[in-house]
Each structure stands twice: as C-alpha cells, then as structure tokens.
Short mmCIF file of C-alpha atoms and ligand atoms in Angstrom, two decimals:
data_model
loop_
_atom_site.label_atom_id
_atom_site.label_comp_id
_atom_site.label_asym_id
_atom_site.label_seq_id
_atom_site.Cartn_x
_atom_site.Cartn_y
_atom_site.Cartn_z
CA MET F 1305 65.96 -30.57 -24.40
CA GLN F 1306 66.86 -26.98 -23.63
CA LYS F 1307 69.83 -24.64 -23.80
CA ILE F 1308 71.40 -23.15 -20.71
CA ILE F 1309 74.20 -20.61 -20.70
CA ALA F 1310 76.76 -20.29 -17.88
CA ILE F 1311 78.25 -16.82 -17.45
CA ASN F 1312 81.34 -15.56 -15.67
CA ALA F 1313 81.39 -11.77 -15.90
CA GLY F 1314 84.50 -9.89 -14.79
CA SER F 1315 85.01 -6.12 -14.68
CA SER F 1316 86.21 -6.04 -18.31
CA SER F 1317 85.41 -9.53 -19.55
CA LEU F 1318 82.55 -11.96 -20.04
CA LYS F 1319 83.14 -15.70 -20.40
CA PHE F 1320 80.36 -18.06 -21.43
CA LYS F 1321 79.59 -21.72 -22.07
CA LEU F 1322 76.37 -22.75 -23.78
CA PHE F 1323 75.05 -26.22 -22.91
CA GLU F 1324 72.42 -28.47 -24.38
CA MET F 1325 70.70 -29.88 -21.31
CA PRO F 1326 70.08 -32.43 -19.91
CA GLU F 1327 72.69 -33.99 -22.24
CA GLU F 1328 75.30 -31.62 -20.75
CA LYS F 1329 76.74 -31.11 -24.23
CA VAL F 1330 78.80 -27.95 -24.76
CA ILE F 1331 77.58 -26.36 -28.00
CA ALA F 1332 79.56 -23.12 -27.80
CA LYS F 1333 81.96 -21.32 -25.54
CA GLY F 1334 83.91 -18.13 -25.63
CA LEU F 1335 85.14 -14.88 -24.26
CA PHE F 1336 84.44 -11.18 -24.67
CA ASP F 1337 87.57 -9.44 -23.46
CA ARG F 1338 88.62 -5.83 -22.83
CA ILE F 1339 85.03 -4.63 -22.48
CA GLY F 1340 84.94 -0.83 -22.14
CA LEU F 1341 88.57 -0.51 -23.24
CA ASP F 1342 89.90 0.81 -26.55
CA GLU F 1343 90.03 -2.45 -28.50
CA GLY F 1344 87.90 -5.36 -27.38
CA LYS F 1345 88.28 -8.98 -28.42
CA ILE F 1346 85.65 -11.63 -29.13
CA LYS F 1347 86.37 -15.33 -29.37
CA ILE F 1348 83.73 -18.02 -29.80
CA SER F 1349 84.34 -21.69 -30.52
CA TYR F 1350 81.52 -24.02 -31.52
CA ASP F 1351 80.70 -27.26 -33.26
CA ASN F 1352 83.91 -28.78 -31.86
CA LYS F 1353 86.03 -27.25 -34.63
CA GLU F 1354 84.67 -23.90 -35.82
CA SER F 1355 85.74 -20.64 -34.29
CA PHE F 1356 84.94 -16.96 -34.60
CA GLU F 1357 87.48 -14.30 -33.63
CA LYS F 1358 87.28 -10.54 -34.03
CA LYS F 1359 88.75 -7.41 -32.54
CA GLU F 1360 86.19 -4.66 -32.03
CA HIS F 1361 85.22 -2.03 -29.51
CA ILE F 1362 82.75 -3.40 -26.94
CA GLU F 1363 81.28 -0.45 -25.05
CA ASN F 1364 79.85 -2.21 -21.99
CA HIS F 1365 78.42 -5.51 -20.70
CA SER F 1366 74.97 -4.86 -22.22
CA VAL F 1367 76.55 -4.40 -25.64
CA ALA F 1368 78.62 -7.58 -25.10
CA VAL F 1369 75.52 -9.62 -24.25
CA LYS F 1370 73.53 -8.26 -27.20
CA ARG F 1371 76.48 -8.97 -29.53
CA LEU F 1372 76.91 -12.48 -28.08
CA LEU F 1373 73.26 -13.37 -28.65
CA ASP F 1374 73.34 -11.97 -32.19
CA LEU F 1375 76.48 -13.94 -32.95
CA LEU F 1376 74.90 -17.14 -31.63
CA LEU F 1377 72.07 -16.53 -34.11
CA ASN F 1378 74.33 -15.51 -37.02
CA LEU F 1379 76.67 -18.45 -36.53
CA ASP F 1380 73.62 -20.72 -36.54
CA ILE F 1381 74.32 -21.96 -33.02
CA ILE F 1382 70.76 -21.07 -31.98
CA LYS F 1383 67.68 -20.43 -34.13
CA SER F 1384 66.06 -17.92 -31.76
CA TYR F 1385 66.72 -16.28 -28.40
CA ALA F 1386 63.80 -18.26 -26.98
CA GLU F 1387 65.89 -21.45 -27.19
CA ILE F 1388 67.94 -20.25 -24.23
CA ALA F 1389 65.79 -21.30 -21.28
CA GLY F 1390 68.15 -20.32 -18.50
CA VAL F 1391 71.17 -18.22 -17.62
CA GLY F 1392 73.45 -19.13 -14.70
CA HIS F 1393 75.81 -16.50 -13.32
CA ARG F 1394 78.91 -17.04 -11.26
CA VAL F 1395 78.84 -14.63 -8.31
CA VAL F 1396 81.95 -14.34 -6.16
CA ALA F 1397 80.63 -13.25 -2.75
CA GLY F 1398 77.39 -14.56 -1.28
CA GLY F 1399 78.31 -13.80 2.34
CA GLU F 1400 76.22 -15.60 4.94
CA PHE F 1401 73.07 -14.73 3.08
CA PHE F 1402 73.30 -17.11 0.14
CA LYS F 1403 73.75 -20.69 1.31
CA LYS F 1404 72.64 -22.14 -2.04
CA SER F 1405 72.20 -21.09 -5.65
CA VAL F 1406 69.11 -18.91 -6.13
CA VAL F 1407 66.79 -17.62 -8.81
CA VAL F 1408 67.62 -13.95 -9.30
CA ASN F 1409 64.91 -11.40 -8.55
CA THR F 1410 65.13 -7.74 -7.60
CA LYS F 1411 65.78 -8.56 -3.95
CA VAL F 1412 68.62 -10.96 -4.85
CA MET F 1413 70.22 -8.31 -7.06
CA ARG F 1414 70.03 -5.80 -4.21
CA GLN F 1415 71.71 -8.29 -1.86
CA ILE F 1416 74.49 -9.10 -4.34
CA ASN F 1417 75.10 -5.38 -4.57
CA GLU F 1418 75.19 -5.02 -0.77
CA LEU F 1419 77.69 -7.91 -0.56
CA ALA F 1420 80.05 -5.99 -2.85
CA GLU F 1421 81.87 -4.76 0.25
CA TYR F 1422 83.29 -8.31 0.52
CA ALA F 1423 84.24 -8.48 -3.20
CA PRO F 1424 84.48 -4.90 -4.46
CA ILE F 1425 85.81 -5.80 -7.90
CA HIS F 1426 83.88 -8.99 -8.60
CA ASN F 1427 80.31 -8.61 -7.30
CA PRO F 1428 79.56 -5.38 -9.23
CA ALA F 1429 80.92 -7.02 -12.40
CA ASN F 1430 78.84 -10.16 -11.80
CA LEU F 1431 75.80 -7.94 -11.32
CA MET F 1432 76.45 -6.14 -14.62
CA GLY F 1433 76.30 -9.53 -16.35
CA ILE F 1434 73.06 -10.44 -14.57
CA LYS F 1435 71.37 -7.16 -15.50
CA ALA F 1436 72.51 -7.31 -19.12
CA PHE F 1437 71.09 -10.84 -19.60
CA LYS F 1438 67.85 -10.00 -17.78
CA LYS F 1439 67.36 -7.15 -20.25
CA ALA F 1440 68.24 -9.23 -23.31
CA LEU F 1441 66.45 -12.46 -22.28
CA PRO F 1442 63.58 -11.40 -19.98
CA ASP F 1443 61.83 -14.78 -20.25
CA ALA F 1444 64.83 -16.97 -19.38
CA ILE F 1445 65.28 -18.05 -15.78
CA SER F 1446 68.24 -16.23 -14.21
CA VAL F 1447 70.22 -18.03 -11.50
CA ALA F 1448 73.09 -16.86 -9.28
CA VAL F 1449 75.67 -19.49 -8.25
CA PHE F 1450 77.99 -18.30 -5.51
CA ASP F 1451 81.69 -19.20 -5.04
CA THR F 1452 81.11 -19.07 -1.28
CA SER F 1453 77.80 -20.88 -0.78
CA PHE F 1454 79.24 -24.42 -0.66
CA HIS F 1455 81.36 -23.34 2.33
CA GLN F 1456 78.35 -22.11 4.33
CA THR F 1457 78.18 -25.52 6.04
CA ILE F 1458 81.60 -24.98 7.67
CA PRO F 1459 81.12 -25.09 11.46
CA LYS F 1460 81.83 -22.03 13.58
CA THR F 1461 84.96 -23.58 15.10
CA ASN F 1462 86.42 -23.69 11.59
CA PHE F 1463 85.13 -20.43 10.12
CA LEU F 1464 85.85 -18.04 13.00
CA PHE F 1465 89.19 -16.27 13.27
CA SER F 1466 90.52 -15.86 16.81
CA VAL F 1467 89.96 -12.11 16.83
CA PRO F 1468 87.47 -10.09 18.91
CA TYR F 1469 84.12 -11.82 18.43
CA GLU F 1470 82.47 -8.48 17.64
CA TRP F 1471 84.45 -8.33 14.38
CA TYR F 1472 82.39 -11.28 13.23
CA HIS F 1473 79.16 -10.33 14.95
CA ASN F 1474 79.13 -6.67 13.89
CA TYR F 1475 80.98 -6.74 10.59
CA GLY F 1476 80.80 -10.29 9.26
CA VAL F 1477 84.55 -10.94 9.43
CA ARG F 1478 84.98 -14.72 9.08
CA ARG F 1479 86.23 -17.39 6.69
CA TYR F 1480 84.01 -17.43 3.59
CA GLY F 1481 86.30 -19.47 1.34
CA ALA F 1482 86.20 -19.58 -2.47
CA HIS F 1483 86.20 -21.99 -5.46
CA GLY F 1484 83.09 -23.57 -3.87
CA THR F 1485 81.54 -24.54 -7.21
CA SER F 1486 84.74 -26.36 -8.21
CA HIS F 1487 85.16 -28.18 -4.88
CA ARG F 1488 81.47 -29.23 -4.99
CA TYR F 1489 81.76 -30.47 -8.59
CA VAL F 1490 84.93 -32.56 -8.19
CA ALA F 1491 83.77 -34.04 -4.87
CA ASN F 1492 80.60 -35.30 -6.56
CA VAL F 1493 82.57 -36.79 -9.47
CA ALA F 1494 85.00 -38.43 -7.00
CA ALA F 1495 82.15 -40.11 -5.11
CA GLN F 1496 80.71 -41.42 -8.40
CA MET F 1497 84.13 -42.78 -9.42
CA MET F 1498 84.58 -44.39 -5.99
CA LYS F 1499 81.05 -45.82 -6.26
CA LYS F 1500 80.19 -44.62 -2.78
CA PRO F 1501 77.70 -42.02 -1.51
CA LEU F 1502 79.41 -38.66 -0.96
CA ALA F 1503 77.62 -38.50 2.39
CA GLU F 1504 79.75 -41.41 3.65
CA LEU F 1505 83.12 -40.03 2.57
CA LYS F 1506 85.86 -37.81 3.95
CA ILE F 1507 87.48 -36.07 0.98
CA ILE F 1508 90.10 -33.36 0.58
CA THR F 1509 89.82 -31.48 -2.70
CA CYS F 1510 92.87 -29.50 -3.87
CA HIS F 1511 91.95 -26.78 -6.38
CA LEU F 1512 95.44 -25.83 -7.52
CA GLY F 1513 95.30 -23.11 -10.17
CA ALA F 1514 96.82 -19.63 -10.30
CA GLY F 1515 94.56 -19.10 -7.29
CA ALA F 1516 94.54 -22.19 -5.09
CA SER F 1517 92.46 -23.52 -2.23
CA ILE F 1518 92.04 -26.76 -0.35
CA CYS F 1519 88.75 -27.99 1.05
CA ALA F 1520 87.88 -30.65 3.61
CA ILE F 1521 84.56 -32.27 2.72
CA LYS F 1522 82.90 -34.43 5.35
CA ASN F 1523 79.55 -36.15 4.83
CA SER F 1524 79.07 -34.24 1.55
CA LYS F 1525 79.47 -30.85 3.26
CA SER F 1526 82.32 -28.37 3.21
CA PHE F 1527 83.92 -28.73 6.66
CA ASP F 1528 86.92 -26.42 6.34
CA THR F 1529 88.72 -24.53 3.60
CA SER F 1530 92.03 -22.75 3.22
CA MET F 1531 90.89 -19.41 1.78
CA GLY F 1532 89.56 -16.99 4.33
CA PHE F 1533 87.76 -13.65 4.48
CA THR F 1534 89.46 -12.98 1.15
CA PRO F 1535 91.31 -15.29 -1.27
CA LEU F 1536 94.67 -14.14 0.13
CA THR F 1537 95.00 -16.81 2.81
CA GLY F 1538 95.76 -20.52 2.68
CA ILE F 1539 98.44 -22.14 0.56
CA THR F 1540 101.12 -20.38 -1.50
CA MET F 1541 99.62 -19.38 -4.87
CA GLY F 1542 100.85 -18.00 -8.19
CA THR F 1543 101.21 -14.45 -6.90
CA ARG F 1544 99.37 -14.54 -3.54
CA SER F 1545 101.24 -15.11 -0.32
CA GLY F 1546 98.84 -17.52 1.37
CA ASP F 1547 99.06 -17.61 5.19
CA THR F 1548 101.39 -14.99 6.67
CA ASP F 1549 101.88 -13.04 9.88
CA VAL F 1550 99.82 -9.85 9.59
CA ALA F 1551 102.10 -8.09 12.08
CA MET F 1552 104.84 -7.95 9.44
CA ILE F 1553 102.66 -5.52 7.49
CA SER F 1554 103.37 -2.42 9.57
CA PHE F 1555 107.06 -3.43 9.79
CA MET F 1556 107.37 -3.79 6.01
CA MET F 1557 105.37 -0.62 5.33
CA GLN F 1558 108.00 1.30 7.30
CA LYS F 1559 110.90 -0.45 5.58
CA LEU F 1560 109.45 0.04 2.09
CA LYS F 1561 108.27 3.58 2.93
CA MET F 1562 104.70 2.72 1.94
CA HIS F 1563 101.98 5.11 3.02
CA SER F 1564 98.81 3.13 2.46
CA MET F 1565 97.52 -0.37 3.19
CA PRO F 1566 96.43 -1.04 -0.42
CA GLU F 1567 100.08 -0.75 -1.50
CA ILE F 1568 101.25 -3.60 0.71
CA ILE F 1569 98.09 -5.67 0.18
CA TYR F 1570 98.86 -5.32 -3.54
CA ASP F 1571 102.32 -6.81 -2.98
CA LEU F 1572 100.84 -9.68 -0.98
CA ASN F 1573 98.29 -10.36 -3.74
CA LYS F 1574 100.38 -9.72 -6.84
CA LYS F 1575 104.08 -10.01 -6.05
CA SER F 1576 104.19 -12.91 -3.62
CA GLY F 1577 103.63 -16.66 -3.86
CA LEU F 1578 105.57 -18.61 -6.52
CA LEU F 1579 106.54 -15.33 -8.18
CA GLY F 1580 107.76 -13.71 -4.99
CA ILE F 1581 109.83 -16.68 -3.88
CA SER F 1582 111.28 -17.63 -7.27
CA GLY F 1583 111.69 -14.11 -8.65
CA ILE F 1584 111.07 -15.82 -12.01
CA SER F 1585 107.42 -16.57 -12.62
CA SER F 1586 104.00 -17.17 -11.10
CA ASP F 1587 103.46 -20.04 -13.51
CA MET F 1588 104.20 -23.55 -12.26
CA ARG F 1589 105.37 -24.58 -15.76
CA ASP F 1590 108.18 -22.01 -15.61
CA ILE F 1591 109.04 -23.03 -12.05
CA GLU F 1592 109.32 -26.69 -13.06
CA GLU F 1593 111.45 -25.77 -16.06
CA LYS F 1594 113.82 -23.46 -14.17
CA LYS F 1595 114.24 -25.35 -10.93
CA LYS F 1596 117.35 -27.26 -12.06
CA THR F 1597 119.27 -24.02 -12.49
CA SER F 1598 117.49 -21.77 -10.00
CA GLU F 1599 117.64 -22.47 -6.29
CA ARG F 1600 114.76 -20.07 -5.71
CA ALA F 1601 112.55 -21.79 -8.30
CA GLN F 1602 113.23 -25.08 -6.49
CA LEU F 1603 112.37 -23.38 -3.21
CA ALA F 1604 109.08 -22.08 -4.65
CA GLU F 1605 108.10 -25.61 -5.68
CA ASP F 1606 109.17 -27.03 -2.31
CA ILE F 1607 107.09 -24.47 -0.40
CA PHE F 1608 104.05 -25.04 -2.62
CA VAL F 1609 104.24 -28.82 -2.11
CA LYS F 1610 104.84 -28.40 1.65
CA ASP F 1611 101.75 -26.18 1.95
CA VAL F 1612 99.53 -28.74 0.18
CA VAL F 1613 100.93 -31.54 2.36
CA LYS F 1614 100.46 -29.44 5.50
CA TYR F 1615 96.79 -28.67 4.80
CA ILE F 1616 96.05 -32.29 3.88
CA GLY F 1617 97.58 -33.39 7.19
CA ALA F 1618 95.66 -30.78 9.16
CA TYR F 1619 92.33 -31.53 7.49
CA THR F 1620 92.77 -35.29 7.90
CA ALA F 1621 93.24 -34.69 11.62
CA GLU F 1622 90.25 -32.29 11.77
CA MET F 1623 87.97 -34.78 10.00
CA GLY F 1624 89.32 -37.76 11.94
CA GLY F 1625 90.32 -39.70 8.82
CA LEU F 1626 90.50 -39.54 5.05
CA ASP F 1627 89.07 -41.58 2.16
CA ALA F 1628 90.22 -39.60 -0.86
CA ILE F 1629 92.28 -36.70 -2.15
CA VAL F 1630 91.29 -34.95 -5.39
CA PHE F 1631 93.60 -32.80 -7.52
CA THR F 1632 92.02 -30.27 -9.88
CA ALA F 1633 92.52 -26.93 -11.76
CA GLY F 1634 95.56 -25.84 -13.84
CA ILE F 1635 98.33 -27.31 -11.67
CA GLY F 1636 96.26 -30.11 -10.10
CA GLU F 1637 95.12 -31.38 -13.50
CA ASN F 1638 98.30 -30.89 -15.52
CA SER F 1639 101.30 -31.31 -13.26
CA ALA F 1640 102.04 -35.01 -12.72
CA GLN F 1641 105.18 -33.79 -10.96
CA ILE F 1642 103.36 -31.81 -8.23
CA ARG F 1643 100.87 -34.64 -7.66
CA LYS F 1644 103.75 -37.09 -7.35
CA LEU F 1645 105.70 -34.91 -4.93
CA VAL F 1646 102.63 -34.46 -2.73
CA MET F 1647 101.73 -38.16 -2.80
CA ARG F 1648 105.30 -39.20 -1.97
CA ARG F 1649 105.25 -37.01 1.12
CA LEU F 1650 101.96 -38.70 2.12
CA SER F 1651 103.29 -42.27 1.88
CA TYR F 1652 103.05 -42.34 5.70
CA MET F 1653 99.25 -42.44 5.18
CA GLY F 1654 99.60 -45.56 3.06
CA ILE F 1655 99.18 -43.63 -0.19
CA MET F 1656 100.66 -45.41 -3.20
CA ILE F 1657 101.15 -43.78 -6.60
CA ASP F 1658 100.12 -45.39 -9.87
CA GLU F 1659 102.94 -43.82 -11.92
CA GLU F 1660 101.45 -44.70 -15.30
CA ARG F 1661 98.03 -43.25 -14.58
CA ASN F 1662 99.57 -40.23 -12.87
CA ASN F 1663 101.42 -39.42 -16.09
CA GLN F 1664 98.23 -39.39 -18.16
CA ARG F 1665 96.35 -36.19 -18.87
CA GLY F 1666 92.93 -34.94 -19.77
CA LYS F 1667 90.38 -37.26 -18.23
CA ALA F 1668 89.31 -38.02 -14.68
CA GLU F 1669 91.40 -40.87 -13.30
CA PHE F 1670 92.55 -42.60 -10.14
CA VAL F 1671 96.25 -41.77 -9.76
CA SER F 1672 96.78 -44.03 -6.75
CA THR F 1673 97.01 -47.82 -6.90
CA PRO F 1674 93.97 -49.96 -5.99
CA ASN F 1675 95.61 -51.00 -2.70
CA SER F 1676 96.45 -47.42 -1.66
CA LYS F 1677 94.94 -46.72 1.80
CA VAL F 1678 93.58 -43.40 0.54
CA ASP F 1679 92.28 -42.98 -3.04
CA VAL F 1680 93.90 -40.17 -4.99
CA LEU F 1681 92.11 -38.83 -8.07
CA MET F 1682 92.77 -36.27 -10.78
CA ILE F 1683 89.48 -34.73 -11.89
CA PRO F 1684 89.23 -31.87 -14.42
CA THR F 1685 87.00 -29.24 -12.86
CA ASP F 1686 83.94 -27.86 -14.66
CA GLU F 1687 82.43 -24.95 -12.80
CA GLU F 1688 80.30 -23.96 -15.80
CA LEU F 1689 78.68 -27.39 -15.94
CA MET F 1690 77.90 -27.19 -12.22
CA ILE F 1691 76.29 -23.77 -12.84
CA ALA F 1692 74.22 -25.17 -15.73
CA ARG F 1693 73.09 -28.08 -13.54
CA ASP F 1694 71.98 -25.68 -10.79
CA VAL F 1695 69.98 -23.66 -13.34
CA GLN F 1696 68.32 -26.82 -14.56
CA VAL F 1697 67.39 -28.01 -11.07
CA LEU F 1698 65.93 -24.63 -10.15
CA ALA F 1699 64.11 -24.32 -13.47
CA SER F 1700 62.45 -27.69 -12.97
CA GLN F 1701 61.27 -26.88 -9.45
CA ASN F 1702 58.44 -24.56 -10.38
CA GLU F 1703 56.91 -22.83 -13.36
CA ASP F 1704 56.21 -19.77 -11.24
CA ILE F 1705 59.93 -19.48 -10.73
CA HIS F 1706 60.33 -15.74 -11.33
CA SER F 1707 58.36 -14.66 -8.31
CA LYS F 1708 60.01 -16.83 -5.64
CA ASN F 1709 63.38 -17.43 -4.09
CA TYR F 1710 64.02 -21.11 -4.79
CA VAL F 1711 67.31 -22.63 -3.78
CA VAL F 1712 69.32 -25.63 -4.93
P1 LIG Q 426 92.95 -19.76 -12.59
O1 LIG Q 426 91.63 -20.31 -13.03
O2 LIG Q 426 93.10 -19.63 -11.12
O3 LIG Q 426 93.38 -18.54 -13.34
P2 LIG Q 426 94.00 -22.20 -13.74
O4 LIG Q 426 93.22 -23.22 -13.01
O5 LIG Q 426 93.69 -21.98 -15.18
O6 LIG Q 426 94.05 -20.84 -12.97
O7 LIG Q 426 95.54 -22.60 -13.58
C1 LIG Q 426 96.54 -21.84 -14.21
C2 LIG Q 426 97.87 -22.33 -13.72
O8 LIG Q 426 98.01 -23.73 -13.97
C3 LIG Q 426 99.04 -21.71 -14.45
O9 LIG Q 426 99.41 -20.49 -13.89
C4 LIG Q 426 100.12 -22.75 -14.28
O10 LIG Q 426 100.82 -22.46 -13.09
C5 LIG Q 426 99.38 -24.05 -14.08
N1 LIG Q 426 99.58 -25.01 -15.16
C6 LIG Q 426 98.92 -25.10 -16.33
N2 LIG Q 426 99.42 -26.11 -17.09
C7 LIG Q 426 100.43 -26.67 -16.38
C8 LIG Q 426 101.35 -27.74 -16.59
N3 LIG Q 426 101.33 -28.46 -17.71
N4 LIG Q 426 102.24 -28.00 -15.62
C9 LIG Q 426 102.29 -27.28 -14.49
N5 LIG Q 426 101.45 -26.27 -14.22
C10 LIG Q 426 100.53 -25.95 -15.14
#
C-alpha cells in the first residue's frame, strides 16, 4: 500500500489527486488557483465529505507545493511526507522524443524545457510543478506523463501534413495530438467492458470537453487523431475553430485591420467554435438551453454533431471497420442529447440507441442496445488515475529507478 499523487500544473494553478495504490482509492483532491496573483485560492476535499477552502496569497509553485504537503499533514490525510512514494506529472508536449511515460531525471527536465517551443504556456508550467515536488519530496519517484505520447504510434501517412516535407524534417511540424492520457484510459476501460482484448478492437474515442478531440484506436494503438500540431484543429470546440482554411487568415487580417498573427490566432482559439457560431456561449449546456429560441445556437449544435459524425465516418473508413465508439469528458459524459444526435446520424452503421441507459449519468455504461452492430459506451475519463497507474508501474520496475530512464 502506498500513496501516489497526480499533478496537473498550469501557469497559475496546480491541481492534484492523491491516491492510495494499488486500491486506486482517491483520498484527497484539490486545486491551488491564482498562484503568483494578488489573491490565491486553495480548495482541498478529502474523506469523501470534508473540505478545506481558503483564500491566501500563494507566491509561486514551490510555495504551493510546500503548503499542499503541510495541509495534507495538518488535515491528517498523511502522517508524514515519506508516505507519498510517487508523484506523476501531466506534461502537455512530449514531441517525438517521449513515446511513453518516463521517470524524471535532469535530462528529462532539460528535454521538457526544450519542447516548450511546441507548448509555450504549458510545458514551462508543468516543469515548475516537477521542480517544486522534486525539491519538497526528493525521495519520491517523479514521473512525467505526456498528453502526446499515446499518439506516437500514429503512422506517418496519418501524422504528416501535406506541406513541404522539410517543415517536418527540419522543424518537427506534424500532428502530435492531445488528450492522449484520456483516450488511452477510456479505450482500456471499453475493452474491459466489452470483455475483449484491446489489441483485437477498432475503437473511436470521442473526448468531448471544452477542448475536444477524436481518436481512432486500432490494435490498442492510436492510429489517427483530430488535433494536430496544436490543439486548434479537428472538431468544433467550445471556443476553438477546429479545422479551417488557413488562407482565410491573411484575408481576415486585412478586413479586421489586424497587424500580427497572434491577434487572429487568438480569435481562432478563443472566439470561435460554439461561442463564435452561436454568439451566446462556449458551454454546451447554454447552447442546448437556448437552441429553441436561437437559430445560431441550433446551428452551433448542428455543426458540433456533424463534425463528430464526420470524423467517426472518416476514421471508420481509415481503420477498415469499427467495433466501438466511446463518449467521454464534459459533453461526452453529461449530454445524453449530443450522444443521441450523433448515434441517430450513425444508424446507417447499424447503431441502435438504448434510450434508458443513454439517459443515465455518472457511471460507465453501454448506451447502445446489445444487438447494435457497433457498441457505444459512455465512460467517465480519469486522467489522474492513468497517471497514478503509470507511476506505479514505473516504480515497481526497479529500485534503482532514479538513475535510469524507464518507460511505461
Ligand atoms: P475541459 O477539461 O476541456 O476544460 P470538460 O471536460 O470539463 O472540459 O468539459 C467542460 C464542458 O462540458 C463544458 O464547457 C460544457 O460545454 C460541457 N458540459 C458539462 N456538463 C454538461 C451537461 N450536463 N450537458 C451538456 N454539456 C455539458
């Protein structure tokens, strides 16, 4: 029995989940928000019912980590720091270098820093979290789990853009994808629920949150995914445009009298998607509520559903068949309506909806009928659990773990 903590460090936040392993029991979770800003916020929930909340200035990530560990002690969640055997960190960009999760050493930290050119906001923040925990818990194993590594099995035909080959060869421009930890987790749960080896299945996982991506998984490997060099491509998202024609950029820069690329990229990232189309909200709940009275809210929902249907069709063709579709993340887990609209449009595949199960919430469930030609499942994602599992696997591989570069 040991405790493992999963960390997601952003530029001004630090989210955590503390697990008792191998039981996979969550014993505490929480958030340190507004780090480095005037008034920070701490929220920790534990013991299934208790919670701690306080507003206080949190100077930097090191202070946040020290405060977190002290609170875990003071709230009697742990008896000593030594109980935490491992720390797993979400890292956004692993490039082509990190194909699996790895134990963090100095070389790994240097590489994460070098890969910051692919994720300029996220990788430096992830690294701050890693350094702060290494300082506070020098004896715990430290593991980096990359959003991109699951997609490193995507074949060249699917990861290359049709641009001059040198862009890839010289500068690493290619499809890296995202949400890899989530796609990997739900695909594994789906195979268990279907009682079949993942290696024998063709699955399409739909991670539909504020950010959304779709992944084709063939023989247990990521085969294609909708996000690209950055998270901007793929399906329509809360505020991101998804796939567009890049040639409209110079046209619109002239029309809007914009003088720099970041201005228009900002609009494509922050003012587009459901928000851009509806003019109302980036949140699917608002879109569903307003669609009766707003033509543009209805249009936003229609485009979102069409995009999901389009990618499922394309990936089924690419894989040469389909055994299961999985819905996950905020919209995928909570919106029976979106799942139903997508499944209806896929009735040509022999997909049949189990209306009663589709209307349930909260736990993993088949939402298609037993005689549906393709299984459809709703599976709540758990990226933190996947991170904790990776830490555990790596920790068990060798006692001399700190000196080597083991991979999961
Ligand atoms: P992210 O992790 O990308 O920030 P989440 O996976 O938490 O996003 O998903 C958040 C989104 O989920 C919200 O913006 C909202 O659109 C959607 N969502 C949450 N609950 C519901 C619901 N009951 N019905 C429809 N959409 C929902």
